[in-house]
Coordinates of C-alpha atoms in Angstrom, one line a residue:
Chain A
M1 CA -27.3 47.7 -0.1
R2 CA -24.1 46.3 -1.5
R3 CA -22.1 46.4 1.6
A4 CA -24.9 44.2 3.3
S5 CA -24.6 41.6 0.4
Q6 CA -20.9 41.5 0.7
Y7 CA -21.3 40.9 4.9
A8 CA -23.8 38.2 4.1
A9 CA -21.2 36.4 1.9
L10 CA -18.4 37.1 4.2
A11 CA -20.6 35.8 6.9
A12 CA -21.6 32.4 4.7
Y13 CA -17.5 32.0 4.4
I14 CA -16.9 32.2 8.0
V15 CA -19.5 29.7 8.6
F16 CA -18.5 27.3 6.0
L17 CA -14.7 27.6 7.2
A18 CA -15.5 27.4 10.9
F19 CA -18.3 24.9 11.5
P20 CA -16.4 21.8 11.4
L21 CA -13.7 22.9 13.3
V22 CA -16.4 24.2 15.9
W23 CA -17.8 20.7 15.8
L24 CA -14.4 18.8 16.5
L25 CA -13.9 21.1 19.5
S26 CA -17.5 20.4 20.9
T27 CA -16.9 16.5 20.3
A28 CA -13.6 17.0 22.0
L29 CA -15.3 18.3 25.1
K30 CA -18.3 16.4 25.2
T31 CA -19.3 13.5 27.7
P32 CA -20.0 9.9 26.2
Q33 CA -23.6 10.1 27.2
E34 CA -23.9 13.5 25.6
M35 CA -22.5 12.1 22.3
A36 CA -24.9 9.4 22.4
L37 CA -27.9 11.8 22.3
A38 CA -30.2 11.3 19.4
D39 CA -30.0 15.1 18.8
P40 CA -26.5 16.2 18.8
T41 CA -25.8 19.7 20.7
W42 CA -23.3 22.3 19.5
I43 CA -22.3 23.4 22.9
P44 CA -21.6 20.8 25.4
R45 CA -24.1 20.9 28.5
E46 CA -21.4 19.7 30.8
P47 CA -18.0 20.5 29.1
T48 CA -15.4 18.1 30.4
L49 CA -11.7 17.7 29.5
A50 CA -11.9 13.7 30.4
N51 CA -11.5 13.2 26.5
F52 CA -8.0 14.8 26.6
T53 CA -7.1 12.9 29.8
D54 CA -8.3 9.8 28.2
A55 CA -6.2 10.2 25.2
F56 CA -3.4 10.4 27.4
G57 CA -4.4 7.5 29.0
E58 CA -4.1 5.4 25.8
Q59 CA -0.9 3.5 25.3
D60 CA -1.2 3.4 21.7
L61 CA -1.5 7.2 21.1
V62 CA 1.2 8.5 23.5
G63 CA 3.5 5.8 22.2
A64 CA 2.7 7.1 18.6
A65 CA 3.1 10.7 19.5
V66 CA 6.7 9.9 20.9
R67 CA 7.5 8.1 17.7
S68 CA 6.2 10.7 15.9
L69 CA 8.1 13.6 17.6
G70 CA 11.5 11.1 17.1
V71 CA 11.0 11.2 13.5
A72 CA 10.3 14.3 13.0
L73 CA 13.3 15.7 15.3
A74 CA 15.7 13.4 13.3
S75 CA 14.3 14.4 9.8
S76 CA 14.2 18.0 10.2
V77 CA 17.8 18.0 11.9
I78 CA 19.2 15.7 9.0
T79 CA 17.5 17.6 6.5
V80 CA 18.7 21.1 7.5
L81 CA 22.3 19.8 8.1
I82 CA 22.6 18.0 4.7
S83 CA 20.8 20.8 2.7
L84 CA 22.9 23.9 4.4
P85 CA 26.0 23.2 2.5
A86 CA 24.1 22.5 -0.8
A87 CA 22.0 25.4 -0.5
Y88 CA 25.0 27.5 0.1
A89 CA 26.7 26.2 -3.1
M90 CA 23.2 27.0 -4.9
A91 CA 23.2 30.6 -3.9
R92 CA 26.8 31.1 -4.4
Y93 CA 28.0 28.9 -7.4
R94 CA 24.9 29.6 -10.0
G95 CA 24.8 28.0 -13.1
L96 CA 23.5 24.3 -14.3
V97 CA 23.4 22.6 -11.0
N98 CA 21.0 25.4 -10.1
R99 CA 18.7 25.2 -13.1
I100 CA 18.4 21.3 -12.4
A101 CA 17.5 21.5 -8.5
I102 CA 14.9 23.6 -9.5
G103 CA 13.5 21.2 -12.2
W104 CA 13.7 18.2 -9.8
V105 CA 11.6 20.5 -7.1
L106 CA 9.1 21.0 -10.3
V107 CA 8.9 17.3 -11.2
S108 CA 8.5 15.9 -7.9
Q109 CA 5.6 17.8 -7.5
V110 CA 3.7 16.5 -10.8
F111 CA 4.6 12.7 -10.5
P112 CA 2.4 10.6 -8.7
F113 CA 3.8 9.3 -5.4
I114 CA 2.9 5.6 -6.4
L115 CA 5.6 5.7 -9.1
I116 CA 8.3 6.3 -6.4
I117 CA 6.8 4.5 -3.7
I118 CA 6.9 0.9 -5.1
P119 CA 10.3 0.8 -5.8
L120 CA 11.3 2.8 -2.6
F121 CA 9.5 0.2 -0.6
M122 CA 11.2 -2.7 -2.6
I123 CA 14.6 -0.8 -1.9
L124 CA 14.1 -0.3 1.8
R125 CA 13.0 -3.9 2.0
D126 CA 16.2 -4.8 0.9
L127 CA 17.8 -2.5 3.2
E128 CA 15.9 -4.2 5.8
L129 CA 14.2 -0.8 6.6
V130 CA 10.7 -1.4 6.1
N131 CA 8.8 -1.1 9.5
T132 CA 11.6 0.7 11.2
L133 CA 11.7 4.1 12.0
P134 CA 14.9 5.0 10.4
G135 CA 13.6 3.9 7.3
L136 CA 10.8 6.6 7.4
V137 CA 13.2 9.0 8.5
V138 CA 15.5 8.2 5.2
V139 CA 12.1 8.6 3.4
H140 CA 10.8 11.9 4.9
V141 CA 14.6 13.5 4.7
T142 CA 14.4 12.8 0.8
F143 CA 11.4 14.3 0.3
T144 CA 11.5 17.4 2.5
L145 CA 15.0 17.9 0.8
P146 CA 13.7 19.8 -2.3
F147 CA 11.8 22.3 -0.8
A148 CA 14.1 22.9 2.2
L149 CA 16.8 23.4 -0.2
W150 CA 14.8 26.1 -2.1
M151 CA 13.8 27.8 1.3
L152 CA 17.6 27.9 2.4
Q153 CA 19.2 28.9 -0.9
G154 CA 16.8 31.9 -0.9
Y155 CA 18.1 32.8 2.7
V156 CA 21.8 32.6 1.6
R157 CA 21.1 34.8 -1.4
A158 CA 20.0 37.3 1.1
V159 CA 23.2 37.3 2.8
P160 CA 25.7 39.8 0.5
P161 CA 28.8 38.1 -0.7
E162 CA 30.9 41.2 0.0
L163 CA 30.6 40.3 3.8
E164 CA 32.2 36.9 3.0
E165 CA 35.0 38.7 1.1
A166 CA 35.4 41.4 3.7
A167 CA 36.2 38.8 6.1
A168 CA 38.6 37.0 3.7
V169 CA 40.7 40.4 3.2
D170 CA 40.7 40.5 7.2
G171 CA 42.6 37.0 6.6
A172 CA 39.8 34.9 7.6
T173 CA 39.9 31.4 5.9
R174 CA 36.8 30.5 3.8
L175 CA 35.6 28.1 6.6
R176 CA 36.0 30.6 9.4
S177 CA 34.2 33.6 7.2
I178 CA 31.4 31.1 6.8
V179 CA 31.1 30.1 10.5
K180 CA 31.6 33.4 11.8
V181 CA 30.1 35.7 9.1
V182 CA 27.4 33.7 7.3
A183 CA 25.9 31.2 9.9
P184 CA 24.8 34.2 12.3
L185 CA 22.7 36.0 9.7
L186 CA 21.3 32.4 8.5
A187 CA 19.9 31.8 11.8
P188 CA 16.3 32.9 11.1
G189 CA 16.3 31.0 7.9
V190 CA 17.5 27.7 9.4
V191 CA 15.0 28.1 11.9
A192 CA 12.2 28.4 9.6
T193 CA 13.5 25.5 7.5
L194 CA 13.8 23.4 10.6
L195 CA 10.1 24.1 11.6
F196 CA 8.9 23.4 8.1
A197 CA 10.9 20.1 7.7
F198 CA 9.5 19.0 11.3
I199 CA 5.9 19.9 10.3
S200 CA 6.0 18.1 7.1
S201 CA 7.5 15.1 8.8
W202 CA 5.2 15.2 11.8
N203 CA 2.1 15.5 9.4
E204 CA 3.0 13.1 6.8
F205 CA 0.6 9.9 6.4
M206 CA 1.2 8.2 3.2
F207 CA 4.7 7.1 3.2
A208 CA 4.2 6.0 6.8
L209 CA 1.3 4.1 5.8
V210 CA 3.4 2.2 3.2
I211 CA 6.6 1.7 5.4
L212 CA 5.0 0.9 8.7
Q213 CA 2.7 -1.7 8.5
N214 CA 3.4 -3.0 12.2
P215 CA 1.3 -1.3 15.1
D216 CA 4.1 -1.0 17.3
V217 CA 6.1 1.2 15.3
M218 CA 3.4 3.4 13.7
T219 CA 3.2 7.1 13.8
L220 CA 0.8 9.7 15.0
P221 CA -1.2 9.8 11.8
L222 CA -1.6 6.2 11.5
T223 CA -2.4 5.4 14.8
L224 CA -5.2 8.2 14.9
V225 CA -6.7 6.7 11.6
R226 CA -6.8 3.2 13.4
F227 CA -8.2 4.7 16.4
T228 CA -12.0 4.2 16.5
G229 CA -12.3 0.7 16.8
P230 CA -15.6 -1.2 16.9
E231 CA -17.0 0.4 19.8
G232 CA -17.5 3.5 17.5
V233 CA -19.3 6.2 19.2
A234 CA -17.9 6.0 22.8
R235 CA -14.3 6.7 21.6
L236 CA -15.0 9.8 19.4
G237 CA -14.6 12.1 22.2
P238 CA -10.7 10.9 22.9
L239 CA -10.5 10.8 19.4
A240 CA -11.4 14.3 18.7
A241 CA -9.3 15.4 21.8
A242 CA -6.0 13.8 20.1
S243 CA -6.8 15.0 16.9
L244 CA -6.8 18.6 18.4
M245 CA -3.5 18.0 20.3
A246 CA -1.9 16.4 17.0
T247 CA -2.7 19.9 15.3
I248 CA -0.8 21.9 18.0
P249 CA 2.5 21.8 16.1
S250 CA 1.4 23.1 12.7
L251 CA -0.6 25.9 14.6
I252 CA 2.5 27.0 16.0
F253 CA 4.5 26.8 12.9
F254 CA 1.8 28.8 11.2
A255 CA 1.5 31.6 13.7
I256 CA 5.2 31.9 13.7
I257 CA 5.2 32.5 9.8
Q258 CA 1.9 34.0 9.2
R259 CA 3.4 37.5 8.4
R260 CA 5.8 36.1 5.9
L261 CA 2.9 34.0 4.2
K262 CA 1.0 37.2 3.7
S263 CA 3.8 39.1 2.1
G264 CA 7.3 37.8 0.9
L265 CA 7.1 34.1 0.7
M266 CA 3.9 33.6 -1.4
A267 CA 4.5 37.0 -3.6
G268 CA 7.6 35.6 -4.6
A269 CA 6.6 32.1 -5.0
V270 CA 3.7 33.1 -7.6
K271 CA 5.5 35.7 -9.5
G272 CA 7.8 33.1 -11.6
Chain B
M1 CA 66.5 41.3 -20.3
T2 CA 63.6 42.2 -17.9
A3 CA 61.0 40.1 -20.1
T4 CA 63.1 37.0 -19.5
A5 CA 63.7 37.5 -15.9
T6 CA 60.0 38.1 -15.1
R7 CA 58.8 34.8 -17.0
P8 CA 59.2 32.1 -14.2
A9 CA 58.3 34.5 -11.4
R10 CA 54.6 34.0 -11.4
P11 CA 53.8 31.5 -8.9
R12 CA 50.3 32.4 -7.6
R13 CA 47.5 32.4 -10.2
P14 CA 44.1 32.1 -8.3
H15 CA 41.9 30.9 -11.1
A16 CA 44.4 28.7 -12.9
R17 CA 42.7 25.5 -14.6
P18 CA 45.8 23.0 -14.8
K19 CA 44.2 19.9 -15.7
G20 CA 40.6 18.9 -15.5
I21 CA 38.1 20.3 -12.9
S22 CA 38.8 23.8 -11.5
R23 CA 38.8 23.7 -7.6
R24 CA 35.7 26.1 -7.5
T25 CA 33.9 23.2 -9.2
R26 CA 35.5 20.6 -7.1
E27 CA 34.2 22.6 -4.2
M28 CA 30.9 23.0 -5.2
W29 CA 30.2 19.4 -5.8
L30 CA 31.8 18.5 -2.5
L31 CA 28.7 20.9 -0.9
M32 CA 26.4 19.4 -2.8
L33 CA 27.3 15.6 -2.3
P34 CA 25.5 15.2 1.2
A35 CA 22.0 16.5 -0.4
L36 CA 22.8 15.0 -3.8
V37 CA 23.1 11.3 -2.5
P38 CA 19.8 10.7 -0.9
V39 CA 18.0 12.4 -3.8
L40 CA 19.7 10.3 -6.2
L41 CA 19.3 7.0 -4.1
F42 CA 15.7 7.7 -2.5
S43 CA 14.2 9.8 -5.1
V44 CA 15.7 10.0 -8.8
G45 CA 16.7 6.4 -8.7
P46 CA 13.2 4.9 -7.3
L47 CA 11.7 7.1 -10.1
L48 CA 13.7 5.7 -13.0
Y49 CA 13.4 2.1 -11.2
G50 CA 9.6 2.8 -11.3
I51 CA 9.2 3.6 -14.7
G52 CA 11.1 0.5 -15.9
L53 CA 8.9 -1.7 -13.2
A54 CA 5.7 -0.6 -15.2
F55 CA 7.2 -2.7 -18.1
T56 CA 7.7 -6.0 -16.1
D57 CA 5.4 -8.2 -14.3
A58 CA 7.1 -7.6 -11.0
R59 CA 5.0 -8.6 -7.8
N60 CA 5.5 -7.0 -4.6
T61 CA 6.9 -10.1 -2.7
R62 CA 10.3 -11.6 -2.2
N63 CA 11.4 -14.1 -4.3
H64 CA 9.4 -13.5 -7.2
E65 CA 11.3 -14.0 -10.9
T66 CA 10.7 -10.6 -12.5
S67 CA 10.6 -10.5 -16.3
F68 CA 10.3 -7.9 -19.0
V69 CA 6.6 -8.1 -20.5
G70 CA 6.7 -4.9 -22.7
F71 CA 3.4 -3.1 -23.0
E72 CA 1.1 -6.0 -21.5
N73 CA 0.4 -4.1 -18.3
L74 CA -0.9 -1.2 -20.4
V75 CA -3.1 -3.0 -22.3
E76 CA -4.5 -5.0 -19.3
L77 CA -4.9 -1.7 -17.8
L78 CA -6.6 -0.3 -20.4
S79 CA -9.0 -3.0 -20.8
A80 CA -10.1 -3.4 -17.1
A81 CA -13.2 -1.9 -16.1
D82 CA -12.3 -1.0 -12.8
F83 CA -9.7 1.3 -14.0
W84 CA -11.6 3.2 -16.3
S85 CA -14.3 3.9 -13.4
S86 CA -11.3 4.8 -11.0
F87 CA -10.3 7.0 -13.8
R88 CA -13.6 9.0 -14.1
I89 CA -14.1 9.2 -10.6
G90 CA -10.5 10.9 -10.3
M91 CA -11.3 13.1 -13.4
I92 CA -14.7 13.9 -11.7
W93 CA -13.2 14.7 -8.3
A94 CA -10.0 16.8 -9.7
V95 CA -12.0 19.0 -11.8
S96 CA -14.7 20.0 -9.6
V97 CA -12.5 20.4 -6.8
T98 CA -10.4 22.5 -8.7
V99 CA -12.9 24.7 -10.4
L100 CA -15.0 25.0 -6.9
Q101 CA -11.8 25.6 -5.1
F102 CA -11.1 28.6 -7.6
V103 CA -14.4 30.3 -7.5
A104 CA -14.9 29.9 -3.8
A105 CA -11.2 31.1 -3.4
L106 CA -11.8 34.0 -5.7
G107 CA -14.9 35.1 -4.3
L108 CA -13.2 35.1 -0.4
A109 CA -10.0 36.9 -2.1
L110 CA -12.3 39.7 -3.5
L111 CA -14.2 40.2 -0.3
L112 CA -10.8 40.1 1.9
N113 CA -9.6 42.8 -0.4
E114 CA -12.2 45.0 0.7
N115 CA -12.4 47.0 3.6
L116 CA -14.8 44.9 5.5
R117 CA -15.1 44.3 9.3
F118 CA -14.4 40.7 10.6
R119 CA -12.0 40.4 7.7
G120 CA -9.4 39.7 10.3
V121 CA -11.4 36.5 11.2
A122 CA -12.0 35.4 8.1
R123 CA -8.1 35.8 7.4
V124 CA -7.3 33.5 10.1
L125 CA -10.1 31.1 9.4
A126 CA -9.0 30.9 5.8
V127 CA -5.4 29.7 6.9
V128 CA -6.5 27.2 9.7
P129 CA -7.2 24.4 7.1
W130 CA -3.6 24.8 5.7
A131 CA -2.1 24.4 9.2
M132 CA -4.1 21.1 9.8
P133 CA -2.6 17.8 9.1
P134 CA -4.7 15.9 6.5
V135 CA -5.2 13.0 8.7
V136 CA -6.8 15.6 11.2
I137 CA -8.8 17.2 8.4
G138 CA -10.5 13.7 7.4
L139 CA -11.1 12.7 10.9
M140 CA -12.9 16.0 11.8
W141 CA -15.0 15.5 8.6
R142 CA -15.7 12.1 9.7
L143 CA -17.2 13.2 12.6
V144 CA -19.3 16.1 11.0
Y145 CA -20.6 13.4 8.6
H146 CA -21.4 10.7 11.3
P147 CA -24.5 9.1 10.6
D148 CA -25.1 9.0 14.5
A149 CA -23.4 11.7 16.4
G150 CA -22.6 13.8 13.1
I151 CA -23.8 17.5 13.0
L152 CA -24.9 17.3 9.6
N153 CA -27.8 15.0 9.9
S154 CA -29.1 16.8 12.9
L155 CA -29.0 20.3 11.2
L156 CA -30.7 18.8 7.9
G157 CA -33.0 16.6 9.9
T158 CA -31.8 13.7 7.5
E159 CA -30.6 10.3 8.4
I160 CA -28.1 9.7 5.9
N161 CA -24.7 7.8 6.3
W162 CA -23.1 10.3 3.8
L163 CA -19.7 8.6 3.3
A164 CA -21.4 5.2 2.8
D165 CA -23.7 6.3 0.3
F166 CA -23.3 5.1 -3.2
S167 CA -24.4 8.5 -4.8
L168 CA -23.6 11.2 -2.0
A169 CA -20.2 9.5 -1.0
L170 CA -18.3 11.5 -3.8
P171 CA -20.1 14.7 -3.4
A172 CA -19.3 14.7 0.2
I173 CA -15.3 14.0 -0.2
I174 CA -15.4 16.8 -2.9
V175 CA -17.2 19.3 -0.5
V176 CA -14.0 18.2 1.9
G177 CA -11.5 18.8 -0.8
V178 CA -12.6 22.3 -1.4
W179 CA -12.4 23.2 2.4
T180 CA -9.1 21.7 2.5
G181 CA -7.6 23.3 -0.3
M182 CA -9.3 26.9 -0.6
P183 CA -6.8 28.5 1.9
Q184 CA -3.5 28.2 -0.4
T185 CA -5.7 29.5 -3.7
T186 CA -7.0 32.2 -1.5
V187 CA -3.8 33.4 -0.2
V188 CA -2.5 33.2 -3.7
L189 CA -5.1 34.9 -5.6
L190 CA -5.4 37.6 -2.6
A191 CA -1.6 38.3 -3.2
G192 CA -2.5 38.6 -6.9
L193 CA -5.1 41.1 -6.3
Q194 CA -3.0 43.2 -4.1
G195 CA -0.5 43.2 -7.0
I196 CA -2.7 44.9 -9.4
P197 CA -1.8 48.7 -9.5
K198 CA -4.6 51.1 -8.3
E199 CA -4.0 53.4 -11.6
L200 CA -6.0 51.0 -13.7
Y201 CA -9.0 50.8 -11.2
E202 CA -9.1 54.9 -11.1
A203 CA -8.5 55.2 -14.9
G204 CA -11.5 52.8 -15.0
E205 CA -13.9 54.8 -13.0
V206 CA -13.2 57.7 -14.6
D207 CA -14.3 56.0 -17.9
G208 CA -17.4 55.4 -16.0
A209 CA -16.8 51.6 -16.6
S210 CA -19.1 49.7 -13.8
R211 CA -18.1 47.3 -11.0
W212 CA -18.9 44.2 -13.0
R213 CA -16.9 45.8 -16.1
R214 CA -14.1 46.8 -13.9
F215 CA -13.8 43.1 -12.6
W216 CA -14.0 41.5 -16.0
N217 CA -11.8 43.7 -18.1
I218 CA -9.3 45.0 -15.3
T219 CA -9.3 42.2 -12.4
L220 CA -9.6 39.0 -14.6
P221 CA -6.7 39.6 -17.0
Q222 CA -4.6 41.1 -14.7
L223 CA -4.9 38.3 -12.1
R224 CA -4.3 35.9 -15.3
P225 CA -0.8 34.6 -14.7
V226 CA -1.9 33.9 -11.2
I227 CA -4.9 32.1 -12.0
V228 CA -3.4 29.9 -14.7
A229 CA -0.5 29.1 -12.3
I230 CA -2.7 28.1 -9.0
T231 CA -5.2 26.2 -11.0
S232 CA -2.5 24.1 -12.4
L233 CA -1.0 23.3 -9.4
D234 CA -4.3 22.7 -7.5
F235 CA -5.3 20.4 -10.4
V236 CA -2.2 18.4 -9.8
W237 CA -2.4 18.1 -6.3
N238 CA -6.0 17.0 -6.5
I239 CA -5.6 14.1 -9.1
N240 CA -2.9 13.0 -6.8
Q241 CA -4.4 13.0 -3.6
F242 CA -4.5 10.1 -1.4
G243 CA -4.3 10.7 2.3
L244 CA -7.2 12.8 2.8
V245 CA -9.7 10.3 0.9
Y246 CA -8.0 7.2 2.3
V247 CA -9.1 8.5 5.7
L248 CA -12.5 9.5 4.8
T249 CA -13.7 6.7 2.8
Q250 CA -10.8 4.4 2.1
G251 CA -12.4 4.5 -1.5
G252 CA -15.5 3.2 -0.5
P253 CA -18.5 2.4 -0.7
G254 CA -18.1 0.0 -3.6
G255 CA -15.3 1.6 -5.3
Q256 CA -17.3 5.1 -5.7
T257 CA -14.5 7.2 -4.4
R258 CA -11.5 5.3 -5.1
L259 CA -9.2 8.0 -7.0
P260 CA -6.8 6.6 -9.3
M261 CA -4.0 6.9 -6.4
L262 CA -6.0 4.5 -4.1
F263 CA -6.6 2.1 -6.7
A264 CA -3.0 2.0 -7.3
Y265 CA -2.2 1.7 -3.7
E266 CA -4.4 -1.1 -3.4
E267 CA -3.0 -2.9 -6.4
A268 CA 0.5 -2.4 -5.1
F269 CA 0.2 -3.1 -1.7
R270 CA -2.9 -5.1 -1.0
Y271 CA -2.7 -7.4 -4.1
R272 CA 1.2 -6.9 -4.7
F273 CA 1.0 -6.6 -8.4
A274 CA 4.0 -4.1 -8.6
G275 CA 4.3 -3.7 -12.3
Y276 CA 0.7 -3.2 -12.9
A277 CA 0.4 -0.3 -10.4
S278 CA 3.6 1.3 -11.6
M279 CA 2.2 1.4 -15.1
L280 CA -0.9 3.1 -13.5
G281 CA 1.1 5.4 -11.8
L282 CA 3.0 6.1 -15.1
A283 CA -0.2 6.2 -17.1
M284 CA -1.5 8.9 -14.2
A285 CA 1.6 10.9 -15.0
I286 CA 1.2 11.4 -18.6
V287 CA -2.4 12.1 -18.5
V288 CA -1.5 15.0 -15.9
L289 CA 1.2 16.1 -18.2
A290 CA -0.8 16.1 -21.2
V291 CA -3.7 17.9 -19.5
L292 CA -1.4 20.6 -17.9
G293 CA 0.6 20.9 -21.2
L294 CA -2.4 21.7 -23.3
Y295 CA -4.0 24.1 -20.4
L296 CA -1.0 25.6 -20.5
W297 CA -0.3 26.0 -24.3
R298 CA -3.8 27.3 -24.8
Q299 CA -3.6 29.9 -22.0
M300 CA -0.1 31.0 -23.7
R301 CA -1.8 31.1 -27.5
E302 CA -4.8 33.3 -25.8
T303 CA -2.8 35.9 -24.2
R304 CA -0.5 36.3 -27.4

């Protein structure tokens, strides 16, 4: 009896979590004619991939995806390049700086973005960076940095300092011991941080909305929101298809880190 | 003799501090510099600048003489009816999403912690919303709520324009908020549940405690630190929510879903009142800190 009610509850959760996803998929596979039916169907009668090819045919969407890709690549690489040395310093020379950095990560969570984005917009305008992709890259790097630092310094801490000391005893310079000994052990952590920074930038909406007001430079999230024009229903299919495709990078990322989510990362994050 | 001879012969002193900063400290700052510059320039700087702007009549346009006005923005804010309605909507949104999210996530976490079949399906599904871009979540739910092509109306046999209805728009976006934020909360609570020592339950069973009593007297108290942490974070995230609601309703209909952040965004970037919008942001930051402080303080006092 108790088992039965537990299964009923679990089924209710699965339905609640899944039905919007199923509907998105179903919409993406429908023909415009079927979309216009008075009584919508769950399973498309004539499933079609036309919406996906239509989305690829949209100049706006393809251009936006390319721009998003560029911004995400640039900001993730820059984020990791500048946070690696700092993460190394945070992990190896503990003390005041460490505490300030952690404090900043917390503060940046609590403060409403509007308080930062107004002056940031003014600064970027003075630097002629509004409506430019480099301007957005600068912002994405700045706001991914705290968490990227946090992730990386954890990975650095996992590399025992004794290894570096051993290399020093063997006559390696500090730089050499970092490049030859620490770097290879850090590789998985660097990849995880790169992916995290890439996804944050790829998904980001708020800053892009404020900084990019010219449709010619808009990133994918902005273009998707502007996509359904006055025609309404007719373009819902391609919109659903494009939305699904925009989700692929994050899904890959989550598939990779899923194991870590269940155990280490979250357990450690909560204990504090 | 020997003492005088050895005295000058100490050339290598690795941790000497001749003058000023040691080599170690210099090295550390050098390593921190590349990360420090952008954070100071584009994050700490703007934050302080923004707090300053709140006390000026700054406009978000070129060629505007900005002058210091003291607390004028605050006075204006507190006497504006549209601010209070936005504030009320923001509070209803943040509190109900946080509470519903917590209750739903706790239920799901308890189920996932049991040895049930199809647990794997639910586990994967529970993480999917987390992996989706907020904009895509918003667009997806717009498809669900769509008055003509949406599934909800056809399921319920209604003809409601959910997101444009004065009384239904807010509940409709709250459902989306719960759907979006449930995964994180579930994963965190599940991790907390798995950290509770099994011996406690065994002892409870020996003492003949009912299932309900075991939940009430073992699970909840053990989970308490995790619950406090995740509900506080959820509240802060929810009150600062912008993107999801912007995509769903843009604050409409008639401002019925205009959360404080959407209100501030409009003031700053549509009407270009930078000083006024900054004061709004500052006021919200203070409200958030006050609510959090009170909540955490009460929790701490109760556990003591």
